[in-house]
Amino acid sequence: MSLPLIRLMQLVSPALPVGAYTYSQGLEWVVDTGAVKTEAQVGEWIGDALAGAFGCYELPLLARLMEAWQRGDDAAVVELNAHCLASRETSELRAETVQMGYSLVRLLVDLPAFTGLPGWVARIRAIEEPAFPTVWAAVAVAWEIEPEPALTGYAWAWVENQVMAAMKAVPLGQAAGQRLLSALAAVVPTRVADACTRAPEAWSNFQPGLAIASARHETQYSRLFRS
């Protein structure tokens, strides 16, 4: 278990050069409007997204992508990837997942340890626009990371990135950031357990506030983040 755990930590590290730190997923816009300006409001915004579009759509999608890669069902991978792209309700959210997927694919070429998924280069490149969860799932399977810890790490990385974005945009201090991480981390196991068993017909990315924030952010005059 030691090596898969280490590989998971590498995969969820902020040092992973895929550009995650450049995105706020609409959070910057709600901060700019003054709707989110306190530690408590940041926690509510991120917590709602964790329980909503991220927890009810992206996490269960990731679980199914891992299953598809594991059983060698490339047709299912392509279909799930298309679903992922279609779920992005704004151009910047779609561009985000495509850019991060592209960056992760390029990085894999330089990782000699990535040997556990036969023919991975051709298989990933056969996907016209591989989204970040699609490529991330392939790496998790190749590195023999079990689904539950993989989803836990993926969720933690998302939460951490959202908190870091809030610390810059609000701004918040380091202690506030740690309090937010502690509170949000306590919710992650429940979201992961739900994602592992949630049937596709129960997936939902319906979160109008998040979509509106991202759409408004696309034309925000001054901004730190790309989304």
C-alpha positions as a LaTeX table, in Angstrom:
\begin{tabular}{lrrr}
\hline
Residue & $x$ (\AA) & $y$ (\AA) & $z$ (\AA) \\
\hline
Met1 & 0.00 & 0.00 & 0.00 \\
Ser2 & 2.93 & 2.37 & 0.61 \\
Leu3 & 3.78 & 3.10 & $-3.02$ \\
Pro4 & 0.15 & 3.66 & $-4.18$ \\
Leu5 & $-0.30$ & 6.01 & $-1.22$ \\
Ile6 & 2.83 & 7.95 & $-2.17$ \\
Arg7 & 1.67 & 8.08 & $-5.80$ \\
Leu8 & $-1.71$ & 9.42 & $-4.63$ \\
Met9 & 0.01 & 12.17 & $-2.65$ \\
Gln10 & 1.99 & 13.06 & $-5.79$ \\
Leu11 & $-1.20$ & 13.13 & $-7.84$ \\
Val12 & $-3.07$ & 15.46 & $-5.46$ \\
Ser13 & $-0.12$ & 17.69 & $-4.61$ \\
Pro14 & $-0.43$ & 21.43 & $-5.38$ \\
Ala15 & 2.99 & 20.95 & $-7.03$ \\
Leu16 & 1.40 & 18.87 & $-9.81$ \\
Pro17 & 2.01 & 21.16 & $-12.82$ \\
Val18 & $-1.47$ & 21.22 & $-14.34$ \\
Gly19 & $-2.40$ & 24.80 & $-13.47$ \\
Ala20 & $-5.12$ & 24.09 & $-10.89$ \\
Tyr21 & $-4.03$ & 27.09 & $-8.81$ \\
Thr22 & $-5.05$ & 29.46 & $-11.62$ \\
Tyr23 & $-8.75$ & 28.63 & $-11.31$ \\
Ser24 & $-11.40$ & 29.65 & $-8.76$ \\
Gln25 & $-14.49$ & 28.20 & $-10.52$ \\
Gly26 & $-16.55$ & 31.35 & $-10.11$ \\
Leu27 & $-15.54$ & 32.00 & $-6.52$ \\
Glu28 & $-13.61$ & 35.13 & $-7.49$ \\
Trp29 & $-16.74$ & 36.73 & $-8.96$ \\
Val30 & $-18.90$ & 36.23 & $-5.86$ \\
Val31 & $-16.08$ & 37.65 & $-3.76$ \\
Asp32 & $-15.85$ & 40.65 & $-6.08$ \\
Thr33 & $-19.59$ & 41.32 & $-5.75$ \\
Gly34 & $-19.36$ & 41.24 & $-1.95$ \\
Ala35 & $-21.73$ & 38.27 & $-1.68$ \\
Val36 & $-18.89$ & 36.23 & $-0.16$ \\
Lys37 & $-16.55$ & 38.22 & 2.08 \\
Thr38 & $-16.16$ & 36.35 & 5.37 \\
Glu39 & $-14.67$ & 33.05 & 6.45 \\
Ala40 & $-18.13$ & 31.65 & 7.20 \\
Gln41 & $-19.46$ & 32.68 & 3.79 \\
Val42 & $-16.49$ & 31.09 & 2.04 \\
Gly43 & $-17.12$ & 27.86 & 3.93 \\
Glu44 & $-20.78$ & 27.92 & 2.93 \\
Trp45 & $-19.98$ & 28.55 & $-0.75$ \\
Ile46 & $-17.40$ & 25.78 & $-1.00$ \\
Gly47 & $-19.48$ & 23.42 & 1.12 \\
Asp48 & $-22.50$ & 23.90 & $-1.14$ \\
Ala49 & $-20.42$ & 23.11 & $-4.22$ \\
Leu50 & $-18.92$ & 20.05 & $-2.49$ \\
Ala51 & $-22.38$ & 18.74 & $-1.71$ \\
Gly52 & $-23.78$ & 19.85 & $-5.07$ \\
Ala53 & $-22.22$ & 19.80 & $-8.52$ \\
Phe54 & $-18.83$ & 18.48 & $-7.43$ \\
Gly55 & $-20.08$ & 15.81 & $-5.04$ \\
Cys56 & $-23.15$ & 14.73 & $-7.00$ \\
Tyr57 & $-21.62$ & 14.78 & $-10.46$ \\
Glu58 & $-17.84$ & 15.03 & $-10.74$ \\
Leu59 & $-16.96$ & 12.55 & $-7.98$ \\
Pro60 & $-19.32$ & 9.76 & $-9.15$ \\
Leu61 & $-18.19$ & 10.42 & $-12.73$ \\
Leu62 & $-14.59$ & 9.94 & $-11.60$ \\
Ala63 & $-15.51$ & 6.64 & $-9.94$ \\
Arg64 & $-17.09$ & 5.37 & $-13.17$ \\
Leu65 & $-14.11$ & 6.54 & $-15.20$ \\
Met66 & $-11.80$ & 4.52 & $-12.96$ \\
Glu67 & $-14.00$ & 1.47 & $-13.43$ \\
Ala68 & $-13.95$ & 1.90 & $-17.21$ \\
Trp69 & $-10.16$ & 2.27 & $-17.37$ \\
Gln70 & $-9.75$ & $-0.73$ & $-15.05$ \\
Arg71 & $-11.80$ & $-3.05$ & $-17.24$ \\
Gly72 & $-10.34$ & $-1.71$ & $-20.50$ \\
Asp73 & $-13.63$ & $-0.29$ & $-21.75$ \\
Asp74 & $-12.34$ & 2.57 & $-23.88$ \\
Ala75 & $-15.76$ & 3.18 & $-25.44$ \\
Ala76 & $-17.17$ & 3.86 & $-21.98$ \\
Val77 & $-14.24$ & 6.18 & $-21.23$ \\
Val78 & $-14.98$ & 8.21 & $-24.38$ \\
Glu79 & $-18.67$ & 8.40 & $-23.50$ \\
Leu80 & $-17.99$ & 9.48 & $-19.92$ \\
Asn81 & $-15.48$ & 12.05 & $-21.13$ \\
Ala82 & $-18.15$ & 13.51 & $-23.42$ \\
His83 & $-20.54$ & 13.68 & $-20.47$ \\
Cys84 & $-17.89$ & 15.50 & $-18.45$ \\
Leu85 & $-17.35$ & 18.14 & $-21.13$ \\
Ala86 & $-21.11$ & 18.59 & $-21.62$ \\
Ser87 & $-21.57$ & 19.14 & $-17.88$ \\
Arg88 & $-19.41$ & 22.27 & $-17.95$ \\
Glu89 & $-21.98$ & 25.04 & $-18.15$ \\
Thr90 & $-19.68$ & 27.90 & $-19.17$ \\
Ser91 & $-16.89$ & 28.25 & $-21.68$ \\
Glu92 & $-14.30$ & 28.93 & $-18.97$ \\
Leu93 & $-15.24$ & 25.84 & $-16.95$ \\
Arg94 & $-14.97$ & 23.73 & $-20.09$ \\
Ala95 & $-11.65$ & 25.33 & $-21.01$ \\
Glu96 & $-10.39$ & 24.64 & $-17.49$ \\
Thr97 & $-10.94$ & 20.90 & $-17.57$ \\
Val98 & $-9.58$ & 20.60 & $-21.14$ \\
Gln99 & $-6.47$ & 22.62 & $-20.32$ \\
Met100 & $-5.76$ & 20.65 & $-17.15$ \\
Gly101 & $-6.36$ & 17.36 & $-18.96$ \\
Tyr102 & $-3.96$ & 18.41 & $-21.71$ \\
Ser103 & $-1.32$ & 19.44 & $-19.17$ \\
Leu104 & $-1.60$ & 16.14 & $-17.31$ \\
Val105 & $-1.27$ & 14.14 & $-20.53$ \\
Arg106 & 1.91 & 16.05 & $-21.42$ \\
Leu107 & 3.28 & 15.44 & $-17.92$ \\
Leu108 & 2.71 & 11.68 & $-18.15$ \\
Val109 & 5.22 & 11.38 & $-20.95$ \\
Asp110 & 7.92 & 12.41 & $-18.48$ \\
Leu111 & 6.84 & 10.02 & $-15.72$ \\
Pro112 & 8.62 & 6.68 & $-16.15$ \\
Ala113 & 6.62 & 5.18 & $-13.29$ \\
Phe114 & 3.48 & 5.41 & $-15.41$ \\
Thr115 & 3.58 & 1.84 & $-16.73$ \\
Gly116 & 0.52 & 0.15 & $-15.27$ \\
Leu117 & $-1.99$ & 0.96 & $-18.01$ \\
Pro118 & $-1.10$ & $-0.85$ & $-21.26$ \\
Gly119 & $-1.10$ & 1.33 & $-24.37$ \\
Trp120 & $-2.05$ & 4.42 & $-22.39$ \\
Val121 & $-0.57$ & 6.90 & $-24.89$ \\
Ala122 & $-2.68$ & 5.74 & $-27.82$ \\
Arg123 & $-5.74$ & 5.20 & $-25.65$ \\
Ile124 & $-5.74$ & 8.70 & $-24.16$ \\
Arg125 & $-4.80$ & 10.37 & $-27.43$ \\
Ala126 & $-7.72$ & 8.60 & $-29.11$ \\
Ile127 & $-9.96$ & 10.87 & $-27.02$ \\
Glu128 & $-10.46$ & 14.12 & $-28.92$ \\
Glu129 & $-10.45$ & 16.40 & $-25.85$ \\
Pro130 & $-9.59$ & 14.44 & $-22.69$ \\
Ala131 & $-11.00$ & 16.18 & $-19.64$ \\
Phe132 & $-8.99$ & 16.37 & $-16.45$ \\
Pro133 & $-11.04$ & 13.74 & $-14.53$ \\
Thr134 & $-10.64$ & 11.34 & $-17.47$ \\
Val135 & $-6.85$ & 11.56 & $-17.49$ \\
Trp136 & $-6.62$ & 11.69 & $-13.69$ \\
Ala137 & $-8.65$ & 8.47 & $-13.44$ \\
Ala138 & $-6.29$ & 6.76 & $-15.90$ \\
Val139 & $-3.29$ & 7.69 & $-13.77$ \\
Ala140 & $-4.98$ & 6.50 & $-10.57$ \\
Val141 & $-5.70$ & 3.11 & $-12.15$ \\
Ala142 & $-2.20$ & 2.83 & $-13.60$ \\
Trp143 & $-0.68$ & 3.54 & $-10.20$ \\
Glu144 & $-2.95$ & 0.94 & $-8.56$ \\
Ile145 & $-4.70$ & 3.42 & $-6.28$ \\
Glu146 & $-7.97$ & 2.02 & $-4.93$ \\
Pro147 & $-11.17$ & 3.93 & $-5.78$ \\
Glu148 & $-12.04$ & 5.14 & $-2.27$ \\
Pro149 & $-8.66$ & 6.72 & $-1.46$ \\
Ala150 & $-8.43$ & 8.01 & $-5.04$ \\
Leu151 & $-11.77$ & 9.84 & $-4.76$ \\
Thr152 & $-10.84$ & 11.07 & $-1.29$ \\
Gly153 & $-7.58$ & 12.52 & $-2.58$ \\
Tyr154 & $-9.28$ & 14.08 & $-5.61$ \\
Ala155 & $-11.90$ & 15.72 & $-3.40$ \\
Trp156 & $-9.27$ & 16.96 & $-0.97$ \\
Ala157 & $-7.24$ & 18.52 & $-3.80$ \\
Trp158 & $-10.37$ & 20.32 & $-5.04$ \\
Val159 & $-11.25$ & 21.59 & $-1.56$ \\
Glu160 & $-7.68$ & 22.74 & $-0.95$ \\
Asn161 & $-7.58$ & 24.62 & $-4.25$ \\
Gln162 & $-10.89$ & 26.36 & $-3.50$ \\
Val163 & $-9.68$ & 27.42 & $-0.05$ \\
Met164 & $-6.39$ & 28.68 & $-1.47$ \\
Ala165 & $-8.33$ & 30.70 & $-4.06$ \\
Ala166 & $-10.45$ & 32.21 & $-1.29$ \\
Met167 & $-7.37$ & 33.09 & 0.75 \\
Lys168 & $-6.09$ & 35.14 & $-2.19$ \\
Ala169 & $-9.38$ & 36.67 & $-3.34$ \\
Val170 & $-11.13$ & 37.63 & $-0.08$ \\
Pro171 & $-8.37$ & 37.67 & 1.32 \\
Leu172 & $-8.19$ & 35.35 & 4.33 \\
Gly173 & $-5.33$ & 34.57 & 6.70 \\
Gln174 & $-3.57$ & 31.25 & 7.02 \\
Ala175 & $-5.36$ & 30.32 & 10.25 \\
Ala176 & $-8.72$ & 30.94 & 8.59 \\
Gly177 & $-7.63$ & 28.76 & 5.70 \\
Gln178 & $-6.76$ & 25.91 & 8.05 \\
Arg179 & $-10.08$ & 26.22 & 9.87 \\
Leu180 & $-11.90$ & 26.00 & 6.55 \\
Leu181 & $-9.88$ & 22.98 & 5.46 \\
Ser182 & $-10.59$ & 21.20 & 8.75 \\
Ala183 & $-14.33$ & 21.82 & 8.51 \\
Leu184 & $-14.63$ & 20.89 & 4.84 \\
Ala185 & $-12.42$ & 17.81 & 5.20 \\
Ala186 & $-14.91$ & 16.37 & 7.69 \\
Val187 & $-17.55$ & 16.30 & 4.94 \\
Val188 & $-15.37$ & 14.60 & 2.31 \\
Pro189 & $-15.79$ & 10.96 & 3.51 \\
Thr190 & $-19.57$ & 11.25 & 3.23 \\
Arg191 & $-19.35$ & 12.68 & $-0.28$ \\
Val192 & $-16.90$ & 9.95 & $-1.35$ \\
Ala193 & $-19.07$ & 7.15 & 0.07 \\
Asp194 & $-22.06$ & 8.56 & $-1.77$ \\
Ala195 & $-20.11$ & 8.94 & $-5.03$ \\
Cys196 & $-18.94$ & 5.32 & $-4.96$ \\
Thr197 & $-22.52$ & 4.05 & $-5.00$ \\
Arg198 & $-24.46$ & 6.81 & $-6.80$ \\
Ala199 & $-26.11$ & 5.50 & $-9.98$ \\
Pro200 & $-25.68$ & 7.60 & $-13.16$ \\
Glu201 & $-29.38$ & 8.47 & $-13.24$ \\
Ala202 & $-28.92$ & 10.19 & $-9.88$ \\
Trp203 & $-25.97$ & 12.31 & $-10.98$ \\
Ser204 & $-26.65$ & 16.03 & $-11.03$ \\
Asn205 & $-24.57$ & 19.12 & $-11.75$ \\
Phe206 & $-27.56$ & 21.44 & $-11.20$ \\
Gln207 & $-26.19$ & 24.42 & $-9.33$ \\
Pro208 & $-27.43$ & 27.65 & $-10.94$ \\
Gly209 & $-25.50$ & 29.97 & $-8.60$ \\
Leu210 & $-22.20$ & 28.37 & $-9.54$ \\
Ala211 & $-23.00$ & 28.54 & $-13.27$ \\
Ile212 & $-24.01$ & 32.20 & $-13.03$ \\
Ala213 & $-20.87$ & 33.07 & $-11.05$ \\
Ser214 & $-18.67$ & 31.41 & $-13.66$ \\
Ala215 & $-20.51$ & 33.08 & $-16.56$ \\
Arg216 & $-20.19$ & 36.51 & $-14.94$ \\
His217 & $-16.55$ & 35.87 & $-14.17$ \\
Glu218 & $-15.83$ & 35.43 & $-17.89$ \\
Thr219 & $-16.38$ & 39.17 & $-18.39$ \\
Gln220 & $-15.15$ & 40.40 & $-15.01$ \\
Tyr221 & $-13.03$ & 43.50 & $-15.60$ \\
Ser222 & $-10.17$ & 42.73 & $-13.24$ \\
Arg223 & $-9.37$ & 39.25 & $-12.01$ \\
Leu224 & $-6.67$ & 37.02 & $-10.59$ \\
Phe225 & $-8.01$ & 33.67 & $-11.82$ \\
Arg226 & $-8.75$ & 32.18 & $-15.22$ \\
Ser227 & $-12.12$ & 30.83 & $-14.09$ \\
\hline
\end{tabular}
